[in-house]
Short mmCIF file of C-alpha atoms and ligand atoms in Angstrom, two decimals:
data_model
loop_
_atom_site.label_atom_id
_atom_site.label_comp_id
_atom_site.label_asym_id
_atom_site.label_seq_id
_atom_site.Cartn_x
_atom_site.Cartn_y
_atom_site.Cartn_z
CA MET A 1 31.48 -12.50 -0.60
CA ASN A 2 30.43 -12.97 -4.18
CA ALA A 3 29.69 -11.04 -7.34
CA TYR A 4 26.48 -9.39 -8.41
CA PRO A 5 25.50 -7.19 -11.33
CA LEU A 6 24.23 -3.60 -11.08
CA ARG A 7 22.87 -1.49 -13.92
CA VAL A 8 23.86 2.11 -13.34
CA ASN A 9 23.09 4.85 -15.86
CA GLY A 10 22.36 2.14 -18.41
CA VAL A 11 25.75 0.48 -17.99
CA GLU A 12 26.10 -3.04 -16.55
CA HIS A 13 28.68 -3.31 -13.79
CA ASP A 14 29.87 -6.31 -11.81
CA VAL A 15 30.38 -5.74 -8.13
CA VAL A 16 32.99 -8.28 -7.07
CA ASP A 17 34.40 -9.31 -3.71
CA ALA A 18 32.02 -7.03 -1.87
CA TRP A 19 30.18 -7.65 1.37
CA ASP A 20 26.50 -8.11 0.54
CA GLY A 21 25.49 -5.75 3.34
CA GLU A 22 26.97 -2.67 1.66
CA ASN A 23 24.64 0.17 0.84
CA LEU A 24 24.26 1.41 -2.71
CA LEU A 25 25.93 4.74 -1.95
CA TYR A 26 29.10 3.02 -0.77
CA VAL A 27 29.13 0.69 -3.77
CA LEU A 28 28.63 3.55 -6.24
CA ARG A 29 31.37 5.66 -4.75
CA GLU A 30 33.94 3.17 -3.54
CA ARG A 31 33.51 0.23 -5.91
CA LEU A 32 32.18 1.67 -9.17
CA GLY A 33 34.02 5.00 -9.17
CA LEU A 34 30.85 7.09 -9.35
CA PRO A 35 31.38 9.80 -6.71
CA ALA A 36 28.63 12.30 -7.62
CA ALA A 37 26.15 11.01 -5.05
CA LYS A 38 27.58 12.36 -1.82
CA ALA A 39 27.99 10.56 1.51
CA ALA A 40 27.19 12.53 4.64
CA CYS A 41 24.77 11.11 7.20
CA GLU A 42 24.27 7.58 5.83
CA GLN A 43 20.94 7.46 7.62
CA GLY A 44 18.52 8.98 5.15
CA GLU A 45 18.41 12.41 6.76
CA CYS A 46 20.31 14.67 4.37
CA GLY A 47 19.45 13.63 0.80
CA SER A 48 22.95 14.29 -0.52
CA CYS A 49 23.04 10.69 -1.79
CA SER A 50 19.75 10.96 -3.76
CA VAL A 51 19.55 8.68 -6.81
CA MET A 52 16.74 7.20 -8.89
CA VAL A 53 16.02 3.50 -8.47
CA ASP A 54 13.38 2.17 -10.88
CA GLY A 55 12.13 5.70 -11.43
CA ARG A 56 11.84 6.56 -7.73
CA LEU A 57 13.95 9.15 -5.94
CA VAL A 58 15.54 7.44 -2.94
CA CYS A 59 18.50 7.78 -0.60
CA ALA A 60 21.24 5.50 -1.96
CA CYS A 61 22.54 5.06 1.58
CA LEU A 62 19.33 3.20 2.52
CA VAL A 63 19.35 0.82 -0.46
CA LEU A 64 20.97 -2.57 0.05
CA ALA A 65 23.11 -2.63 -3.09
CA SER A 66 23.01 -6.40 -3.53
CA SER A 67 19.20 -6.25 -3.52
CA ALA A 68 19.14 -3.77 -6.41
CA ILE A 69 20.28 -6.22 -9.08
CA ASP A 70 18.16 -5.74 -12.22
CA ALA A 71 16.95 -2.33 -11.00
CA ASP A 72 17.46 0.77 -13.14
CA ILE A 73 19.76 3.03 -11.16
CA VAL A 74 20.38 6.62 -12.23
CA THR A 75 22.99 8.72 -10.44
CA PRO A 76 23.82 12.41 -10.93
CA GLU A 77 26.45 11.27 -13.47
CA GLY A 78 23.59 9.73 -15.46
CA ILE A 79 21.67 12.95 -16.02
CA GLN A 80 24.80 14.85 -17.04
CA PRO A 81 24.86 15.81 -20.75
CA SER A 82 27.64 13.90 -22.49
CA ALA A 83 29.41 16.95 -23.94
CA HIS A 84 32.08 18.22 -21.60
CA GLY A 85 31.03 21.33 -19.71
CA GLU A 86 27.42 21.17 -20.81
CA LEU A 87 24.77 21.45 -18.09
CA THR A 88 21.19 20.32 -17.75
CA PRO A 89 18.66 23.19 -17.56
CA VAL A 90 18.31 22.51 -13.83
CA GLN A 91 22.07 22.63 -13.27
CA ASP A 92 22.26 25.77 -15.37
CA ALA A 93 19.56 27.41 -13.25
CA PHE A 94 21.49 26.49 -10.07
CA VAL A 95 24.60 28.21 -11.46
CA SER A 96 22.72 31.29 -12.69
CA GLU A 97 20.93 31.80 -9.38
CA GLY A 98 24.00 31.22 -7.25
CA ALA A 99 22.38 28.21 -5.62
CA VAL A 100 25.74 26.46 -5.31
CA GLN A 101 28.10 27.42 -2.53
CA CYS A 102 30.25 24.59 -1.22
CA GLY A 103 28.31 22.33 -3.60
CA PHE A 104 28.14 19.30 -1.36
CA CYS A 105 24.34 19.17 -1.37
CA THR A 106 24.05 20.11 -5.06
CA PRO A 107 24.03 16.68 -6.75
CA GLY A 108 21.29 15.48 -4.39
CA LEU A 109 19.27 18.65 -4.85
CA VAL A 110 19.64 18.49 -8.63
CA MET A 111 18.32 14.91 -8.58
CA ALA A 112 15.36 15.96 -6.42
CA VAL A 113 14.59 18.92 -8.70
CA HIS A 114 14.80 16.76 -11.83
CA ASP A 115 12.41 14.31 -10.21
CA LEU A 116 10.01 17.09 -9.21
CA LEU A 117 9.95 18.82 -12.60
CA ASN A 118 9.48 15.50 -14.40
CA ARG A 119 6.40 14.80 -12.30
CA GLU A 120 5.15 18.38 -12.03
CA PRO A 121 6.52 20.81 -14.63
CA ALA A 122 4.96 23.89 -12.99
CA PRO A 123 5.06 23.24 -9.25
CA SER A 124 3.65 25.64 -6.67
CA ASP A 125 6.04 27.12 -4.09
CA LEU A 126 4.66 24.73 -1.50
CA ALA A 127 5.20 21.74 -3.79
CA VAL A 128 8.80 22.84 -4.34
CA ARG A 129 9.44 23.14 -0.61
CA GLU A 130 7.86 19.77 0.03
CA ALA A 131 9.87 18.15 -2.77
CA LEU A 132 13.13 19.50 -1.36
CA SER A 133 12.34 18.82 2.29
CA GLY A 134 14.62 15.77 2.32
CA ASN A 135 17.70 17.64 1.06
CA LEU A 136 19.75 19.54 3.60
CA CYS A 137 21.97 22.46 2.60
CA ARG A 138 24.18 24.08 5.19
CA CYS A 139 25.26 27.01 3.03
CA THR A 140 22.61 28.67 0.94
CA GLY A 141 19.67 29.08 3.27
CA TYR A 142 17.57 27.58 0.44
CA GLY A 143 16.38 30.92 -0.98
CA ARG A 144 18.62 30.68 -4.02
CA VAL A 145 17.78 27.02 -4.45
CA LEU A 146 14.07 27.87 -4.60
CA ALA A 147 14.85 30.62 -7.11
CA ALA A 148 16.79 28.11 -9.20
CA VAL A 149 13.84 25.72 -9.29
CA ASN A 150 11.62 28.58 -10.40
CA ARG A 151 14.04 29.56 -13.11
CA ALA A 152 14.36 25.99 -14.36
CA ALA A 153 10.58 25.56 -14.43
CA HIS A 154 10.11 28.82 -16.33
CA ALA A 155 12.88 27.99 -18.78
CA ALA A 156 11.26 24.63 -19.48
CA ALA A 157 7.84 26.28 -19.94
CA ALA A 158 9.31 28.86 -22.34
CA ALA A 159 10.97 26.10 -24.35
CA ARG A 160 7.66 24.25 -24.78
CA MET B 1 25.13 -12.35 4.09
CA ALA B 2 22.87 -14.01 1.56
CA VAL B 3 20.21 -11.93 -0.15
CA LEU B 4 17.16 -13.60 -1.67
CA LEU B 5 14.87 -11.80 -4.12
CA PRO B 6 11.66 -13.80 -4.41
CA THR B 7 8.98 -12.62 -6.85
CA THR B 8 5.80 -14.07 -5.34
CA ILE B 9 4.29 -14.33 -1.87
CA ASP B 10 4.59 -18.13 -1.99
CA GLU B 11 8.28 -17.93 -2.88
CA THR B 12 8.79 -15.44 -0.06
CA LEU B 13 7.06 -17.71 2.44
CA ALA B 14 9.10 -20.68 1.24
CA ALA B 15 12.33 -18.71 1.60
CA LEU B 16 11.34 -17.66 5.13
CA ALA B 17 10.31 -21.21 6.04
CA ALA B 18 13.74 -22.45 4.93
CA THR B 19 15.56 -19.78 6.96
CA PRO B 20 13.20 -18.45 9.66
CA ALA B 21 15.98 -16.31 11.10
CA ALA B 22 16.18 -14.34 7.83
CA LEU B 23 15.51 -10.62 8.00
CA VAL B 24 12.66 -9.35 5.85
CA LEU B 25 13.75 -6.25 3.91
CA ALA B 26 11.04 -3.94 2.55
CA GLY B 27 11.97 -0.29 1.96
CA GLY B 28 15.05 -0.57 4.14
CA THR B 29 14.51 2.82 5.79
CA ASP B 30 14.65 1.27 9.27
CA VAL B 31 16.79 -1.79 8.51
CA MET B 32 19.56 -0.04 6.56
CA VAL B 33 20.10 2.62 9.20
CA ASP B 34 20.91 -0.23 11.60
CA VAL B 35 23.05 -2.07 9.04
CA ASN B 36 25.00 1.09 8.17
CA GLU B 37 25.70 1.72 11.83
CA GLY B 38 26.73 -1.88 12.44
CA ARG B 39 23.85 -2.49 14.84
CA ARG B 40 22.47 -5.25 12.63
CA ARG B 41 24.42 -7.73 10.56
CA PRO B 42 21.90 -10.24 9.28
CA GLU B 43 23.09 -13.59 7.88
CA HIS B 44 20.12 -13.93 5.55
CA VAL B 45 17.94 -11.28 3.97
CA VAL B 46 14.69 -11.86 2.14
CA CYS B 47 13.99 -8.76 0.07
CA LEU B 48 10.41 -7.87 -0.94
CA ARG B 49 11.33 -5.51 -3.77
CA ARG B 50 10.26 -7.88 -6.57
CA VAL B 51 7.06 -9.14 -4.91
CA GLU B 52 4.58 -6.97 -6.80
CA THR B 53 1.52 -8.58 -5.16
CA LEU B 54 2.63 -7.25 -1.76
CA ARG B 55 1.97 -3.77 -3.14
CA ALA B 56 -1.59 -4.53 -4.26
CA ARG B 57 -4.30 -2.20 -3.03
CA SER B 58 -7.99 -3.04 -3.19
CA VAL B 59 -11.40 -2.46 -1.65
CA GLU B 60 -13.30 -5.60 -0.60
CA ASN B 61 -16.77 -5.30 1.00
CA GLY B 62 -16.13 -2.06 2.81
CA THR B 63 -12.54 -2.92 3.71
CA LEU B 64 -9.48 -1.22 2.27
CA VAL B 65 -6.77 -3.85 1.84
CA LEU B 66 -3.26 -2.47 1.53
CA GLY B 67 -0.43 -4.81 0.59
CA ALA B 68 2.23 -4.71 3.30
CA ALA B 69 4.83 -3.31 0.91
CA THR B 70 2.71 -0.32 -0.11
CA THR B 71 4.92 2.77 0.12
CA TYR B 72 3.99 6.07 1.73
CA THR B 73 4.05 7.71 -1.71
CA GLU B 74 1.45 5.18 -2.84
CA LEU B 75 -0.63 5.99 0.26
CA LEU B 76 -0.90 9.57 -1.05
CA GLU B 77 -2.93 8.39 -4.04
CA PRO B 78 -6.39 9.99 -4.33
CA GLU B 79 -8.07 6.55 -4.29
CA ILE B 80 -6.77 6.01 -0.77
CA ALA B 81 -7.39 9.58 0.39
CA ALA B 82 -11.03 9.16 -0.73
CA VAL B 83 -11.71 6.24 1.61
CA ALA B 84 -9.20 6.73 4.44
CA PRO B 85 -8.01 10.37 4.44
CA ALA B 86 -6.24 10.12 7.80
CA ILE B 87 -3.89 7.50 6.33
CA THR B 88 -2.94 9.87 3.56
CA ASP B 89 -2.49 12.72 6.04
CA ALA B 90 -0.21 10.58 8.19
CA ALA B 91 1.79 9.31 5.20
CA ARG B 92 2.39 12.86 4.04
CA THR B 93 4.09 13.71 7.34
CA VAL B 94 6.59 10.85 7.12
CA GLY B 95 10.24 11.75 6.51
CA SER B 96 10.86 13.25 3.08
CA PRO B 97 9.96 12.33 -0.51
CA GLN B 98 12.98 10.00 -0.59
CA ILE B 99 11.83 8.22 2.58
CA ARG B 100 8.21 8.08 1.39
CA ASN B 101 9.27 6.56 -1.92
CA ALA B 102 10.99 3.68 -0.11
CA GLY B 103 9.35 3.23 3.30
CA THR B 104 6.33 0.94 3.58
CA ILE B 105 3.28 0.57 5.78
CA GLY B 106 4.31 -3.00 6.66
CA GLY B 107 7.75 -1.81 7.75
CA ASN B 108 6.20 0.91 9.90
CA LEU B 109 3.97 -1.62 11.68
CA ALA B 110 6.65 -4.31 12.00
CA THR B 111 9.11 -1.80 13.49
CA ALA B 112 6.32 -1.03 15.99
CA SER B 113 7.92 2.20 17.18
CA PRO B 114 5.55 4.16 19.42
CA ALA B 115 6.29 7.10 17.10
CA GLY B 116 5.37 5.32 13.86
CA ASP B 117 3.03 7.72 12.07
CA THR B 118 0.60 5.20 10.60
CA LEU B 119 0.05 3.43 13.93
CA PRO B 120 -2.32 5.84 15.74
CA VAL B 121 -4.35 6.25 12.55
CA LEU B 122 -4.65 2.54 11.87
CA LEU B 123 -5.58 1.95 15.52
CA ALA B 124 -8.28 4.62 15.40
CA LEU B 125 -9.61 3.07 12.18
CA GLY B 126 -9.78 -0.39 13.79
CA ALA B 127 -7.32 -1.96 11.33
CA SER B 128 -6.03 -5.51 11.48
CA VAL B 129 -2.90 -7.13 10.13
CA GLU B 130 -2.83 -10.21 7.93
CA ILE B 131 0.13 -12.50 8.52
CA ASP B 132 1.29 -15.75 6.98
CA GLY B 133 4.06 -17.99 8.22
CA PRO B 134 4.86 -21.18 10.11
CA ALA B 135 1.71 -20.79 12.25
CA GLY B 136 -0.46 -20.36 9.15
CA ARG B 137 -2.46 -17.48 7.75
CA ARG B 138 -4.09 -15.31 10.41
CA ARG B 139 -5.50 -11.88 11.14
CA ILE B 140 -4.60 -9.94 14.26
CA ALA B 141 -6.23 -6.74 15.46
CA LEU B 142 -3.59 -4.02 15.38
CA GLN B 143 -3.75 -3.35 19.13
CA ASP B 144 -2.88 -7.02 19.71
CA PHE B 145 -0.15 -6.92 17.05
CA LEU B 146 1.68 -4.10 18.87
CA VAL B 147 2.88 -6.12 21.84
CA GLY B 148 5.54 -3.78 23.24
CA PRO B 149 8.04 -1.05 22.49
CA LYS B 150 9.45 -1.96 19.05
CA ARG B 151 7.93 -5.43 19.44
CA SER B 152 5.23 -6.87 17.24
CA ALA B 153 3.41 -10.18 17.18
CA LEU B 154 5.49 -11.28 14.17
CA GLU B 155 7.32 -14.56 14.83
CA PRO B 156 10.43 -15.79 13.01
CA GLY B 157 9.48 -16.88 9.51
CA ASP B 158 6.37 -14.67 9.45
CA LEU B 159 5.51 -12.37 6.58
CA MET B 160 3.02 -9.55 6.87
CA ILE B 161 0.81 -9.80 3.80
CA ALA B 162 -1.58 -6.88 4.14
CA VAL B 163 -3.21 -4.35 6.40
CA ARG B 164 -7.02 -4.49 6.44
CA ILE B 165 -8.78 -1.22 7.19
CA PRO B 166 -12.54 -0.82 7.65
CA ILE B 167 -13.74 2.03 5.47
CA ARG B 168 -15.52 4.52 7.71
CA ARG B 169 -17.77 7.36 6.61
CA GLY B 170 -17.15 10.54 8.55
CA PRO B 171 -14.46 13.00 9.55
CA GLN B 172 -10.89 11.80 10.19
CA GLU B 173 -8.00 13.77 11.66
CA TYR B 174 -4.29 13.11 12.12
CA LEU B 175 -2.27 15.62 14.12
CA LYS B 176 1.47 15.42 14.81
CA VAL B 177 3.78 17.65 16.82
CA GLY B 178 7.46 17.91 15.94
CA THR B 179 10.18 20.46 15.37
CA ARG B 180 9.74 20.71 11.58
CA ASN B 181 7.01 20.04 9.04
CA ALA B 182 9.19 17.41 7.39
CA MET B 183 11.72 14.82 8.41
CA VAL B 184 10.55 14.65 11.95
CA ILE B 185 9.80 11.82 14.35
CA ALA B 186 6.61 12.66 16.25
CA VAL B 187 7.01 14.21 19.70
CA ALA B 188 3.34 13.35 20.14
CA SER B 189 0.61 12.43 17.68
CA LEU B 190 -3.12 11.82 17.70
CA ALA B 191 -5.65 10.37 15.30
CA LEU B 192 -9.39 10.80 15.64
CA VAL B 193 -11.81 8.86 13.42
CA VAL B 194 -15.58 9.30 13.46
CA ASP B 195 -17.80 6.58 12.01
CA LEU B 196 -21.19 8.11 11.20
CA ASP B 197 -22.75 4.72 10.43
CA ALA B 198 -21.53 2.76 13.44
CA ARG B 199 -21.80 5.94 15.55
CA THR B 200 -18.41 5.38 17.14
CA VAL B 201 -15.26 7.42 17.64
CA GLY B 202 -11.72 5.99 17.62
CA ILE B 203 -8.76 7.84 19.13
CA GLY B 204 -5.20 6.61 18.63
CA LEU B 205 -2.15 8.13 20.35
CA GLY B 206 1.51 8.01 19.32
CA SER B 207 4.81 8.78 21.08
CA VAL B 208 3.17 8.97 24.50
CA GLY B 209 3.60 5.39 25.69
CA PRO B 210 5.64 2.24 25.11
CA THR B 211 3.48 1.54 22.04
CA ALA B 212 0.93 3.48 20.07
CA PHE B 213 -2.42 2.80 21.71
CA LEU B 214 -6.13 3.57 21.76
CA ALA B 215 -7.59 6.10 24.20
CA ALA B 216 -10.61 3.86 24.65
CA ALA B 217 -11.95 5.28 27.91
CA ALA B 218 -12.04 8.82 26.51
CA ALA B 219 -13.84 7.57 23.39
CA GLU B 220 -16.40 5.72 25.53
CA TRP B 221 -16.99 8.78 27.66
CA LEU B 222 -17.50 10.95 24.58
CA THR B 223 -19.78 8.77 22.47
CA PRO B 224 -23.01 9.03 24.54
CA ARG B 225 -22.54 12.80 24.74
CA LEU B 226 -22.64 13.15 20.96
CA VAL B 227 -25.78 13.70 18.90
CA TRP B 228 -25.66 11.79 15.65
CA ALA B 229 -27.21 12.71 12.31
CA ASP B 230 -26.72 11.03 8.98
CA ASP B 231 -24.17 13.53 7.71
CA ARG B 232 -22.69 15.04 10.88
CA VAL B 233 -22.17 14.64 14.55
CA SER B 234 -22.43 17.33 17.20
CA LEU B 235 -21.52 17.89 20.80
CA PRO B 236 -24.33 19.90 22.44
CA GLN B 237 -22.36 20.79 25.58
CA ALA B 238 -19.24 22.53 24.26
CA ALA B 239 -17.76 22.32 27.76
CA ASP B 240 -17.59 18.55 27.35
CA ALA B 241 -14.76 19.08 24.86
CA ALA B 242 -12.39 20.15 27.62
CA THR B 243 -13.30 17.17 29.77
CA PHE B 244 -12.76 14.92 26.76
CA ALA B 245 -9.33 16.43 26.03
CA GLY B 246 -8.40 15.96 29.69
CA LEU B 247 -9.40 12.31 29.55
CA VAL B 248 -7.32 11.74 26.41
CA ALA B 249 -4.34 13.45 28.06
CA ALA B 250 -4.86 11.31 31.17
CA ALA B 251 -4.53 8.19 29.01
CA ALA B 252 -1.07 9.29 27.84
CA GLN B 253 1.91 7.72 29.63
CA PRO B 254 4.74 9.79 28.20
CA ILE B 255 8.39 9.84 29.21
CA ASP B 256 11.15 12.45 29.11
CA ASP B 257 13.65 11.81 26.31
CA HIS B 258 15.93 13.68 23.92
CA ARG B 259 12.95 14.79 21.82
CA SER B 260 10.72 16.21 24.53
CA THR B 261 9.61 16.18 28.13
CA ALA B 262 6.73 14.11 29.42
CA ARG B 263 4.99 17.27 30.56
CA TYR B 264 5.07 18.87 27.13
CA ARG B 265 3.85 15.65 25.53
CA THR B 266 0.83 15.50 27.82
CA HIS B 267 0.08 19.13 27.09
CA ALA B 268 0.41 18.55 23.34
CA ILE B 269 -1.95 15.58 23.48
CA GLU B 270 -4.57 17.63 25.30
CA VAL B 271 -4.34 20.45 22.75
CA MET B 272 -4.47 18.02 19.82
CA ALA B 273 -7.45 16.16 21.30
CA SER B 274 -9.47 19.32 21.59
CA ARG B 275 -8.35 20.55 18.15
CA ALA B 276 -9.18 17.27 16.43
CA LEU B 277 -12.58 17.16 18.11
CA ARG B 278 -13.34 20.74 17.09
CA ARG B 279 -12.54 19.90 13.46
CA ALA B 280 -14.53 16.69 13.39
CA VAL B 281 -17.54 17.56 15.47
CA GLN B 282 -19.94 20.48 15.44
CA PHE B 283 -20.11 22.17 18.85
CA GLY B 284 -23.44 23.30 20.31
CA ALA B 285 -27.00 22.26 19.52
CA PRO B 286 -27.25 20.12 16.38
CA HIS B 287 -28.67 21.79 13.28
CA ARG B 288 -31.78 20.11 12.10
CA ALA B 289 -30.96 18.02 9.07
CA ALA B 290 -32.41 19.49 5.89
CA THR B 291 -35.46 17.54 4.78
C1 FAD C 1 15.38 9.80 7.60
C2 FAD C 1 14.24 8.97 8.11
C3 FAD C 1 13.05 9.60 8.46
C4 FAD C 1 11.98 8.85 8.95
N1 FAD C 1 10.82 9.51 9.27
C5 FAD C 1 9.79 8.81 9.76
C6 FAD C 1 8.58 9.48 10.11
O1 FAD C 1 8.44 10.70 9.96
N2 FAD C 1 7.57 8.72 10.60
C7 FAD C 1 7.67 7.36 10.77
O2 FAD C 1 6.71 6.75 11.20
N3 FAD C 1 8.80 6.71 10.44
C8 FAD C 1 9.86 7.40 9.95
N4 FAD C 1 11.01 6.74 9.63
C9 FAD C 1 11.11 5.30 9.87
C10 FAD C 1 10.80 4.40 8.65
O3 FAD C 1 10.89 5.12 7.45
C11 FAD C 1 9.40 3.79 8.74
O4 FAD C 1 9.24 3.06 9.93
C12 FAD C 1 9.11 2.89 7.53
O5 FAD C 1 7.73 2.66 7.44
C13 FAD C 1 9.82 1.56 7.56
O6 FAD C 1 9.42 0.81 6.42
P1 FAD C 1 10.47 0.08 5.47
O7 FAD C 1 9.69 -0.54 4.38
O8 FAD C 1 11.55 0.99 5.09
O9 FAD C 1 10.98 -1.02 6.50
P2 FAD C 1 12.33 -1.86 6.54
O10 FAD C 1 13.43 -1.01 7.05
O11 FAD C 1 12.54 -2.61 5.28
O12 FAD C 1 11.89 -2.91 7.67
C14 FAD C 1 11.56 -2.49 8.97
C15 FAD C 1 11.20 -3.72 9.82
O13 FAD C 1 9.98 -4.29 9.36
C16 FAD C 1 10.17 -5.65 8.98
N5 FAD C 1 9.27 -5.85 7.83
C17 FAD C 1 9.07 -4.98 6.80
N6 FAD C 1 8.12 -5.47 5.98
C18 FAD C 1 7.70 -6.65 6.50
C19 FAD C 1 6.73 -7.63 6.11
N7 FAD C 1 5.97 -7.46 5.00
N8 FAD C 1 6.57 -8.71 6.88
C20 FAD C 1 7.32 -8.90 8.00
N9 FAD C 1 8.24 -8.01 8.43
C21 FAD C 1 8.43 -6.89 7.68
C22 FAD C 1 11.64 -5.77 8.69
O14 FAD C 1 12.09 -7.09 8.86
C23 FAD C 1 12.23 -4.83 9.73
O15 FAD C 1 12.29 -5.46 10.98
C24 FAD C 1 12.10 7.45 9.11
C25 FAD C 1 13.29 6.82 8.73
C26 FAD C 1 14.35 7.57 8.24
C27 FAD C 1 15.61 6.87 7.84
S1 FES C 2 23.98 10.19 3.04
FE1 FES C 2 22.13 9.31 2.42
S2 FES C 2 20.67 10.69 3.18
FE2 FES C 2 22.52 11.46 4.02
S1 FES C 3 25.90 24.54 -0.93
FE1 FES C 3 26.97 23.81 0.80
S2 FES C 3 25.60 22.37 1.62
FE2 FES C 3 24.45 23.29 0.09
#
């Protein structure tokens, strides 16, 4: 039991009185009050806990939180525009295409889509499917999610 | 639990020498599943995240040297695909982007699961593992490193430094059977590597035995039946392909488990052996090389 620092969405936090074996997802949600990354399988299978650590999309449930000191951690809260009610173009595309049903998978999917479009602004259908293969959704059947990615990519291309 | 974050290989070795019982943590994709489920509760953890040199990748005298903490995503780089395409093919089948961004080649080998995707490929390529620790720096051929189901030759206090892979000119195949194209542990897998210069064939099998292993007898049977040219290899008697696939399947020692039956696994290995051979080798009389 001791304290360690974590930098999340550019803000320094101190994690105090925590067991060093806790995963990052647990620490974000239960200790730092950042509930957007969702907890489901806690074994890397579902992607609902996807966050960026040092620029890489990973499952927060598989990151040992106390080993991530001095890493740059970005959660779904961190990509959210600051103005209340405003959405990122990816989030907006999810809403427009009806890609959100219960919404449990949405934060993880939005992180994965942001990561994909940052690396590859005009991905092929196959690249989109591959990029989302680690994010499970029990509601949508993925069709509307794929449409949302398309829409977001086209919107970004039109804006350029 | 105490977590150490060394930044160099020497610091890592010193930390492990001081607490040989410490658990090495690379990408965490095997370790954290166990920690989350309470199956593992290590006292000491030595984390490799800050040890940049363990992610170094280089080519030295015909050998590809991959730092043990190289991630699957890094294995997809064109520089690696150019010299060892089967490694890239295998890496692409692992888990999901999230898993590939975290999971490492060293973790795959140290876990030593018979289903580890890089294992059959690295066996077929004739790779060896470089280790440092209390017994000193040493290199172990991969087949000797994989000592049993989920057991490697790593001793307490050991650190895997790198994987050394001979660069081989010629076709390479990695085939994997599972229920999905992503996020799937292999039901059965097979790697076939042809070396046009050494005129050898390596065949590695996964998920059909207590460890991944080489189908050496099948490779030995096949080699004298091949006709070698500088840029291709052919199998004059196409019927030999079926015998070869049968020999590979005979080497498999699969079991029934929740993922598949032994019978299906043997069948899958036979189909993959003949498919990989067909892709790598020209069947029928060899074409005369253009002069
Ligand atoms: C959802 C999910 C899907 C997966 N899919 C696949 C798949 O398709 N194919 C597959 O093969 N695997 C798969 N895996 C398993 C896992 O991702 C791989 O085995 C991975 O390569 C482990 O590497 P790591 O860096 O995460 O290892 P860690 O979990 O950090 O470590 C694993 C073991 O290796 C030891 N270790 C790691 N590095 C070193 C080193 N340098 N020196 C000494 N010891 C070391 C650790 O002490 C530990 O015992 C999956 C895992 C998950 C959670
Ligand atoms: S909760 Fe992390 S992948 Fe499912
Ligand atoms: S919208 Fe319900 S899980 Fe995806």
